Short mmCIF file of C-alpha atoms in Angstrom, two decimals:
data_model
loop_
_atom_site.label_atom_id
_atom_site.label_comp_id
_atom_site.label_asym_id
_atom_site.label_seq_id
_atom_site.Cartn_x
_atom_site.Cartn_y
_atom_site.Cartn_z
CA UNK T 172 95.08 48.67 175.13
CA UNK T 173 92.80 45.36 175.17
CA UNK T 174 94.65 42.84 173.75
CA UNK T 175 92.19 42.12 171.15
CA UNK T 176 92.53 45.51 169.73
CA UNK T 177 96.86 44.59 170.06
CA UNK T 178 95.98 41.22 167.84
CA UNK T 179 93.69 43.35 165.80
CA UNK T 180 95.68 45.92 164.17
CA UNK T 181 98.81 43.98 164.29
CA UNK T 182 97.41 41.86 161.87
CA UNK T 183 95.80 44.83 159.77
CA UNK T 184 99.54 45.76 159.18
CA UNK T 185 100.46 42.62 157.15
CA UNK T 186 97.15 43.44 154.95
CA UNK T 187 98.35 44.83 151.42
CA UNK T 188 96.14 47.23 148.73
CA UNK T 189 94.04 45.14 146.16
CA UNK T 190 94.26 41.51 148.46
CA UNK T 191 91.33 39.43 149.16
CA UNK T 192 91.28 38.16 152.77
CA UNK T 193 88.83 35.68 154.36
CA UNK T 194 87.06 36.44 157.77
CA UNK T 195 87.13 33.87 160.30
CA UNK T 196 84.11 35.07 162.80
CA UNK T 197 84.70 37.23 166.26
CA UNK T 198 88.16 38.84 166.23
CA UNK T 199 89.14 38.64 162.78
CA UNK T 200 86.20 40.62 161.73
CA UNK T 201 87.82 43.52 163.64
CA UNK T 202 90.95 43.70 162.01
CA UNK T 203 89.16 45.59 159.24
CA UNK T 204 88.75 48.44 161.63
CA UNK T 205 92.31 48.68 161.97
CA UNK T 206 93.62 48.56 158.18
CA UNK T 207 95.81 51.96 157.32
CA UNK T 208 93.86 54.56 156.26
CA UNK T 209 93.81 54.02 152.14
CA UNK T 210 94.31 50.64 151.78
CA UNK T 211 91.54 49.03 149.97
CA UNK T 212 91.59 45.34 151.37
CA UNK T 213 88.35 42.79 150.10
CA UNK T 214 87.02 41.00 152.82
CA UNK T 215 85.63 37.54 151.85
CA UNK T 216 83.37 35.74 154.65
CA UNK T 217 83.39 32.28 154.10
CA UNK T 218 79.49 32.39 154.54
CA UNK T 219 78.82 33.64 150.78
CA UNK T 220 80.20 37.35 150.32
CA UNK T 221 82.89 39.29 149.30
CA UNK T 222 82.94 42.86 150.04
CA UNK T 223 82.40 42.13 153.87
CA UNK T 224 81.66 45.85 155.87
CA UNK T 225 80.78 46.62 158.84
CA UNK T 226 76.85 47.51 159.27
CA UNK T 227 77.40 51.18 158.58
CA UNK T 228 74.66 52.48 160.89
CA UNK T 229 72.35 50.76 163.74
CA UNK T 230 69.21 49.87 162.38
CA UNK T 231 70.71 48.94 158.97
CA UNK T 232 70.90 45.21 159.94
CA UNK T 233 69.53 42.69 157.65
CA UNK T 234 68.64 38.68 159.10
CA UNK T 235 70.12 37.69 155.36
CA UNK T 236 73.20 39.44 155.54
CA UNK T 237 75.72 38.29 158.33
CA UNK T 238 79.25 37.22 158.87
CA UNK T 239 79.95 33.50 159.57
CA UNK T 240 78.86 33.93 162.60
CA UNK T 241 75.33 34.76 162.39
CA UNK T 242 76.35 38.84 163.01
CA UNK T 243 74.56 41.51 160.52
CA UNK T 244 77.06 42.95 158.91
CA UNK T 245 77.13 45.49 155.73
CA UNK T 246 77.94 44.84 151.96
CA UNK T 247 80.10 47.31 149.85
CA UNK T 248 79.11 48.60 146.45
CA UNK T 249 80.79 46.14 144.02
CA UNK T 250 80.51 43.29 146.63
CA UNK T 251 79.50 39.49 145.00
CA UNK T 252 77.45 37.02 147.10
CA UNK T 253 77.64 33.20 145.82
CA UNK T 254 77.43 29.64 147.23
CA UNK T 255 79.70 27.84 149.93
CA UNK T 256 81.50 25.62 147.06
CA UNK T 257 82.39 28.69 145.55
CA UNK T 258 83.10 30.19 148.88
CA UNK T 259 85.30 27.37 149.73
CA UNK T 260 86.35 26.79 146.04
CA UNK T 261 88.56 31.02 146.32
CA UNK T 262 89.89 29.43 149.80
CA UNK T 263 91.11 25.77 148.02
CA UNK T 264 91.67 27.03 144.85
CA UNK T 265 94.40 29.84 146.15
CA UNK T 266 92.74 32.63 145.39
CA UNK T 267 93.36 34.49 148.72
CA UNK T 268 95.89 36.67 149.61
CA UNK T 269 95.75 35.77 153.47
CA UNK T 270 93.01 33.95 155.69
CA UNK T 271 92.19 35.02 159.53
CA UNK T 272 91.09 32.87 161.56
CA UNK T 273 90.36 32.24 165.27
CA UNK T 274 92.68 29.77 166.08
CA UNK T 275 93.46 27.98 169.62
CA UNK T 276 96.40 26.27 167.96
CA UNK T 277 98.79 26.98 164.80
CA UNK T 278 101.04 25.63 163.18
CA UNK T 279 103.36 28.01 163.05
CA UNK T 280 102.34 30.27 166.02
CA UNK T 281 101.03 29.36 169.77
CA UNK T 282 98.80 32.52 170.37
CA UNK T 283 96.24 31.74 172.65
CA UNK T 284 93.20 31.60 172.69
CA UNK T 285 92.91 33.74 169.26
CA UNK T 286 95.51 34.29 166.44
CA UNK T 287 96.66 34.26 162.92
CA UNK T 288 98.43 32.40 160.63
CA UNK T 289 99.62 32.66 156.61
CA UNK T 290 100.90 29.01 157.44
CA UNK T 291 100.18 26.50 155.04
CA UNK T 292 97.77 25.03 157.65
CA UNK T 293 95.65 26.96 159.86
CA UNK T 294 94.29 24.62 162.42
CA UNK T 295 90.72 25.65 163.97
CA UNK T 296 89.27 24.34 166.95
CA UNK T 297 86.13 26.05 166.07
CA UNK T 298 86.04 23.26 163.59
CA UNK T 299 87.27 25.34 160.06
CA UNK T 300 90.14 24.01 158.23
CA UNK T 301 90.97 26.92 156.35
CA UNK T 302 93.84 26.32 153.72
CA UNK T 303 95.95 28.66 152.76
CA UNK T 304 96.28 31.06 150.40
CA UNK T 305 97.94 31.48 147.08
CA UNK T 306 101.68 29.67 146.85
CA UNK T 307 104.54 31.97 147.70
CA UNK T 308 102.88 33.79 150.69
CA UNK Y 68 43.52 27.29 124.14
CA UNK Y 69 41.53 26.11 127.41
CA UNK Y 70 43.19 22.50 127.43
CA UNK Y 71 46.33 24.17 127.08
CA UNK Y 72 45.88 26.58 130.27
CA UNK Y 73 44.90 23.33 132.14
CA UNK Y 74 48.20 22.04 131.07
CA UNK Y 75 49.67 24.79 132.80
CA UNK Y 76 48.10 24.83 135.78
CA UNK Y 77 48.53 21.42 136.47
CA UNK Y 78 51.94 21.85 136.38
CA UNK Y 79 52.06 24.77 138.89
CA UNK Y 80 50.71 22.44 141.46
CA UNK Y 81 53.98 22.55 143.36
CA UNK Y 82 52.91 25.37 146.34
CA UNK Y 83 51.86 23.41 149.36
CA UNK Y 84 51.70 24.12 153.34
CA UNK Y 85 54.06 23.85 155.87
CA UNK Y 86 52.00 20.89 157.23
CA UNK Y 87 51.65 18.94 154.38
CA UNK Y 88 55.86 19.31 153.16
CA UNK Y 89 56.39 18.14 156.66
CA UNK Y 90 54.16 14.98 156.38
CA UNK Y 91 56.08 13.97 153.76
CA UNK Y 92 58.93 13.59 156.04
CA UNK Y 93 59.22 10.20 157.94
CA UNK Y 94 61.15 9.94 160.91
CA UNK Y 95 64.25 8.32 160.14
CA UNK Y 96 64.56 10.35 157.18
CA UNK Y 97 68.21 11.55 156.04
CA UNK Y 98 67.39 15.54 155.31
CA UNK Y 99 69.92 17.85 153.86
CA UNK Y 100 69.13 21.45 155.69
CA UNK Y 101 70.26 24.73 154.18
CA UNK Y 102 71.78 27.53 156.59
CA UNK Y 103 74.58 28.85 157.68
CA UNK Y 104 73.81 29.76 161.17
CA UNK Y 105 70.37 29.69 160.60
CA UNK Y 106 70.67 32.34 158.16
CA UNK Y 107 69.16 31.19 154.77
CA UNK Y 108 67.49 27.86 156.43
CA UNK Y 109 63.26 26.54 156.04
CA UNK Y 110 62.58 28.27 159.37
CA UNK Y 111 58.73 27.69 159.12
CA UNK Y 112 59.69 23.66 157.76
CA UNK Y 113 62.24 23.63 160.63
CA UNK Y 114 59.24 24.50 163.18
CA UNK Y 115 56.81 21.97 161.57
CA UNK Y 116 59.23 19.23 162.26
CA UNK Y 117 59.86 19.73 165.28
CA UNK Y 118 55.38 20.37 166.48
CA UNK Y 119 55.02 16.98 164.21
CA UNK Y 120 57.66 15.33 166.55
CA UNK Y 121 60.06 14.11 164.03
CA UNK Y 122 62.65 12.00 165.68
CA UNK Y 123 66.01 9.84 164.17
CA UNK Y 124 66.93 12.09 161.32
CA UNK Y 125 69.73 12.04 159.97
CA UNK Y 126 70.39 15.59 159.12
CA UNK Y 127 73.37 17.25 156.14
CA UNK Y 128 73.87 20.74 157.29
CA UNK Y 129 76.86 23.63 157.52
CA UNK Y 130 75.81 23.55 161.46
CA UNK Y 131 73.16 23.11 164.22
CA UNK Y 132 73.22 27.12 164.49
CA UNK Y 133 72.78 27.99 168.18
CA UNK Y 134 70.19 26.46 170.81
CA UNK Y 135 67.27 28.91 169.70
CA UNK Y 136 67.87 28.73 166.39
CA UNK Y 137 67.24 26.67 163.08
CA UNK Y 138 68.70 23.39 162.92
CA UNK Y 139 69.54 24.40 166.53
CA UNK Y 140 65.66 24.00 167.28
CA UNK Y 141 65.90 20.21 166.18
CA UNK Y 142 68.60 19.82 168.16
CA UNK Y 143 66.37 20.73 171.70
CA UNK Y 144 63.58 18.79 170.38
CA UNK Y 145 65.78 15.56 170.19
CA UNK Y 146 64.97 14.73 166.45
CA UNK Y 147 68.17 14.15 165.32
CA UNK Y 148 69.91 11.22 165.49
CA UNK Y 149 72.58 11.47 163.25
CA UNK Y 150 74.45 15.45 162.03
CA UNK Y 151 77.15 15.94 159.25
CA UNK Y 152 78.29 19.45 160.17
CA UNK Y 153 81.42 21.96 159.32
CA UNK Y 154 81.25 22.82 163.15
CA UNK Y 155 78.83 22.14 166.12
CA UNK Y 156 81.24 24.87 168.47
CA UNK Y 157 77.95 26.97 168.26
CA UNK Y 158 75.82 25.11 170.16
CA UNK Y 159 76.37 23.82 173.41
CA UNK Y 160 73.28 21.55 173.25
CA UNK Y 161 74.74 19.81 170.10
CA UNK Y 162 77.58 18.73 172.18
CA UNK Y 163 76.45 17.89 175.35
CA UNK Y 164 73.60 14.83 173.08
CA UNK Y 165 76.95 14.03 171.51
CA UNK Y 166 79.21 13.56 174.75
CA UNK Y 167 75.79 11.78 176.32
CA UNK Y 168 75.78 9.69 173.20
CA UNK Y 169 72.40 10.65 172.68
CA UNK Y 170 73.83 12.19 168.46
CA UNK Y 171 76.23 11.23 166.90
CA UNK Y 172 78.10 13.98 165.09
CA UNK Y 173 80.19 13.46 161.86
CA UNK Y 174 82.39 16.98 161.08
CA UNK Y 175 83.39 17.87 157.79
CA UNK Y 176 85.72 20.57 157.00
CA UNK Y 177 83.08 23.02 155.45
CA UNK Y 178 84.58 23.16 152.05
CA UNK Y 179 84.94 19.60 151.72
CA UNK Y 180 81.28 19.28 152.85
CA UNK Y 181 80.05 21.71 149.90
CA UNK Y 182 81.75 19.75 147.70
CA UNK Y 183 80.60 16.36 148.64
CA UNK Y 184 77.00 17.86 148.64
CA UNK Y 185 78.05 19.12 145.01
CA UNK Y 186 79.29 15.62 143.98
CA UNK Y 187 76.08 14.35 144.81
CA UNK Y 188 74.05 16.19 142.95
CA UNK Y 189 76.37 16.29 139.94
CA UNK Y 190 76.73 12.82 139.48
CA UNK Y 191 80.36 12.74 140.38
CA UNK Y 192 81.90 9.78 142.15
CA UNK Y 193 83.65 11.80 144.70
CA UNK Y 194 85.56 14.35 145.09
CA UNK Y 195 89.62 14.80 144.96
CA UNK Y 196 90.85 17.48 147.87
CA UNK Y 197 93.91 18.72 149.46
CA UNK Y 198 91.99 19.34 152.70
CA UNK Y 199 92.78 17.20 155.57
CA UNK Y 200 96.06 15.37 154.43
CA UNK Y 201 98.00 15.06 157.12
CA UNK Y 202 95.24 15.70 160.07
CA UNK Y 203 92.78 13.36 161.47
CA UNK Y 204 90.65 14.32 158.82
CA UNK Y 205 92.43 11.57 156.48
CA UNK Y 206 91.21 8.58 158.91
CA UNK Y 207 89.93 5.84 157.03
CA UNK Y 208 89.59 7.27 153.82
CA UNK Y 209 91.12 6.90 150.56
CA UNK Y 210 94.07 8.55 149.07
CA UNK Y 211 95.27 8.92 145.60
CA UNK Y 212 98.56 10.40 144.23
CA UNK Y 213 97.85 12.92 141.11
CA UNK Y 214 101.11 14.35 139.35
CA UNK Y 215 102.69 13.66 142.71
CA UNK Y 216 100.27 15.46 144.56
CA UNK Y 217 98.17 13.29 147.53
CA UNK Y 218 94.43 13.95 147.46
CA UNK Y 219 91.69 12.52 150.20
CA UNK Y 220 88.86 10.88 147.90
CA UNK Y 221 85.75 12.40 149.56
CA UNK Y 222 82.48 10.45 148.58
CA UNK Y 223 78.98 12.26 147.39
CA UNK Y 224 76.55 12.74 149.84
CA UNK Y 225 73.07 12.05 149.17
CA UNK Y 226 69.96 12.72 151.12
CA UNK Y 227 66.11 11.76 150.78
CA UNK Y 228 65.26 15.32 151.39
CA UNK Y 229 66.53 18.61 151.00
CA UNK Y 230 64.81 21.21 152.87
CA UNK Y 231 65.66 24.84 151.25
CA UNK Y 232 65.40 27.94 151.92
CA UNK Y 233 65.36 30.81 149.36
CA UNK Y 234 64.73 34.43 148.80
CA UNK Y 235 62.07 34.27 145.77
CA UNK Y 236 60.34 31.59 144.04
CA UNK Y 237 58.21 31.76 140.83
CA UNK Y 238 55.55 30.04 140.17
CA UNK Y 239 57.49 27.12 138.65
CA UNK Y 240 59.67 27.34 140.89
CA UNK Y 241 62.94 28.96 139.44
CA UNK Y 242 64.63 30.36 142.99
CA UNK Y 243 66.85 33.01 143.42
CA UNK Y 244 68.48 33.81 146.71
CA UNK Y 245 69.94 36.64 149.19
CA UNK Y 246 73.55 37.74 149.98
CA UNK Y 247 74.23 35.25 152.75
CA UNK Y 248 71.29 33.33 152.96
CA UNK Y 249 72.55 31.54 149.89
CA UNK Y 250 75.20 29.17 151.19
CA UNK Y 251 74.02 25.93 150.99
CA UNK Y 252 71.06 25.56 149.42
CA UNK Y 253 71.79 25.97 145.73
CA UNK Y 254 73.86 22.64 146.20
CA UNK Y 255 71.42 20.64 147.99
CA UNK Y 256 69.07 21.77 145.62
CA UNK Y 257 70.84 18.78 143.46
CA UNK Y 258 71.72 16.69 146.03
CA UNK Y 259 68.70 15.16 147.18
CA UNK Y 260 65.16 12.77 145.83
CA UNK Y 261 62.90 15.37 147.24
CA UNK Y 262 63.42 19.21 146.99
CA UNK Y 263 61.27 21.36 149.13
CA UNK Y 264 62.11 24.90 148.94
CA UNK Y 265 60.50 27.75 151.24
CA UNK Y 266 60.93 30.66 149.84
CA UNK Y 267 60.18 34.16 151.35
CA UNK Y 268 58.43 35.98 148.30
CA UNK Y 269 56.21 34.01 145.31
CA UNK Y 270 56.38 35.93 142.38
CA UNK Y 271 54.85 35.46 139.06
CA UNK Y 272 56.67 33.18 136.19
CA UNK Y 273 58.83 35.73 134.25
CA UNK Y 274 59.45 37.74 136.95
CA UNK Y 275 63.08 36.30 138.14
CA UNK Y 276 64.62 36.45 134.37
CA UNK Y 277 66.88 33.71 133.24
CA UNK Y 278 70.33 35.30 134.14
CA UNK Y 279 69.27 35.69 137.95
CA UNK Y 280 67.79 32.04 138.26
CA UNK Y 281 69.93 30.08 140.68
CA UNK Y 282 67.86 26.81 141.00
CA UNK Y 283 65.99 26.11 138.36
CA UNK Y 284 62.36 25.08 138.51
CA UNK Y 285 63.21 21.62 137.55
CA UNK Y 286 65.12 20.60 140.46
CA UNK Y 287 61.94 21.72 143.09
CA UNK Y 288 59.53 19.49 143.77
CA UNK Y 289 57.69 21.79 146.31
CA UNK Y 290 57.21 25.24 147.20
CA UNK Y 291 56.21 26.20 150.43
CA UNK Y 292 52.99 28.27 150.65
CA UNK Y 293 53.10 31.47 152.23
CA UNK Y 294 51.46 32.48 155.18
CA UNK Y 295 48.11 33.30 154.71
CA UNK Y 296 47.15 35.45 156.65
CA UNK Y 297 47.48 38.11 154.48
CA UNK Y 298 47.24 41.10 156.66
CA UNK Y 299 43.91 39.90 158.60
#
């Protein structure tokens, strides 16, 4: 199995019903692939949207409708798009259940070159500093 | 009833070209540039800069996109002197002008950039944040101790222009915007002396009602004209 699947839906298995999650760009955006099959999980890109899909079908793609990473994705019914001090304002303001993030470095765990944390810190090289979610997790 | 409609008109004079909005511009100018990976940034402004030959700008902005790409395209023309950016990882031209020298690049962790964009057009004198304690981040800036919590005190950031991108303007230039093109215009929309906003559609006054207006007319100084050529 490629590793990056491994990473993928390890990480889909700490996901719970009901949680909003941010996206980091790349990997993380394929651990939604991997969540167990009736858990209902919000993504949140950091970009502007929550409700974060997939594009559902080639062709689909929309230039004003991508991950943080430039790449088209989809929107769910129900989904919300706002500003990045918002954006950043459910990341600071611990409204998250859990955050992944590329990451060549954590503070808790040394998985190279990707990863994930729920540490307090989650140190980026891509140059995020993504806090952590809501106290107690 | 006539002097009245000439009342009106006159102050629907915002919609102007490309050419002219980027006239305006000086080189040296400090610009704050809405995107998000070029998604939701003045592509057509962007591309008028850099034929006019803009150089030394200083330029606010979530990141320089990729090498063929928004901010990324005044990156290859060499008109910026000077970036605040979340992240440059994205383009490999950013950072070889910045290990030549050539730019220098200030990063800000993204939400802390938002926000100082936010204080600036909100009249705040800075911002209180958690972000960065404890990290290089921190260097040289202020702290102070709330409740016995230690904050960074992030400063507003200002620019002469802000060069916006939107989904739909009206003719007085209320703006509304799309899913993730919205990011960080909205906030410089505040933040700067001059507004220019390029939107993609220009719809009639009444048409974007009150509850779905994100910027409202008052903060933009120009609209960018569409192109003409109109299906010829």
């Amino acid at each position: 199995m490629d590793d990056k699947v491994i990473i993928a839906s390890r990480v889909a298995l700490e996901l719970a019903a009901g949680e909003l999650v941010n996206l980091g760009i790349g990997l993380p955006t394929m651990v939604a692939n991997y969540l167990p099959p009736g858990v209902e999980v919000f993504f949140q890109s950091e970009n502007g949207l929550i409700g974060v899909q997939p594009v559902p079908a080639a062709g689909l793609e929309d230039e004003f409708l991508t991950d943080a990473g430039g790449t088209p994705v989809g929107a769910l019914p129900g989904a919300c798009a706002f500003d990045s001090a918002f954006s950043f304002g459910l990341i600071r303001g611990g409204h998250l259940a859990a955050t992944v993030s590329a990451a060549w470095r954590s503070t808790r765990r040394a998985i190279s070159p990707t990863g994930w944390c729920r540490a307090r810190w989650c140190r980026a090289w891509a140059g995020r500093w993504t806090s952590s979610p809501a106290p107690g997790r | 009833m006539a002097t009245i409609a000439a009342l009106a008109t006159s102050r629907l004079q915002k919609a102007i070209g490309v050419e002219r909005a980027a006239e305006m511009i000086p080189d040296g100018a400090v610009l704050m540039i809405g995107g998000f990976m070029g998604v939701g940034s003045p592509h057509r402004l962007i591309a008028e800069l850099v034929r006019a030959g803009r150089k030394d700008l200083t330029v606010i902005c979530n990141d320089t996109s990729r090498p063929d790409n928004g901010i990324g395209l005044l990156i290859g023309a060499r008109a910026i002197r000077k970036v605040i950016a979340s992240h440059i990882g994205t383009n490999p031209e950013t950072q070889k002008q910045m290990i030549a020298g050539d730019i220098e690049v200030e990063l800000v962790p993204q939400g802390t950039l938002a926000e100082q964009v936010r204080a600036g057009g909100y009249g705040l004198g800075g911002v209180l944040t958690p972000t960065g304690i404890g990290t290089p981040v921190e260097v040289g800036k202020q702290t102070i101790v709330v409740d016995g919590k230690t904050f960074l005190v992030e400063k507003p950031l200002r620019a002469d222009f802000a060069l916006i991108a939107a989904k739909r303007a009206d003719y007085r230039g209320n703006l509304e915007y799309e899913m993730t093109a919205r990011n960080f215009n909205p906030l410089m929309a505040m933040a700067a002396a001059t507004v220019i906003a390029e939107p993609i559609e220009i719809v009639p006054t009444g048409v974007i009602a009150p509850d779905h207006v994100v910027t409202p007319h008052v903060l933009v100084d120009y609209i960018i004209e569409r192109n003409r050529t109109h299906g010829r």
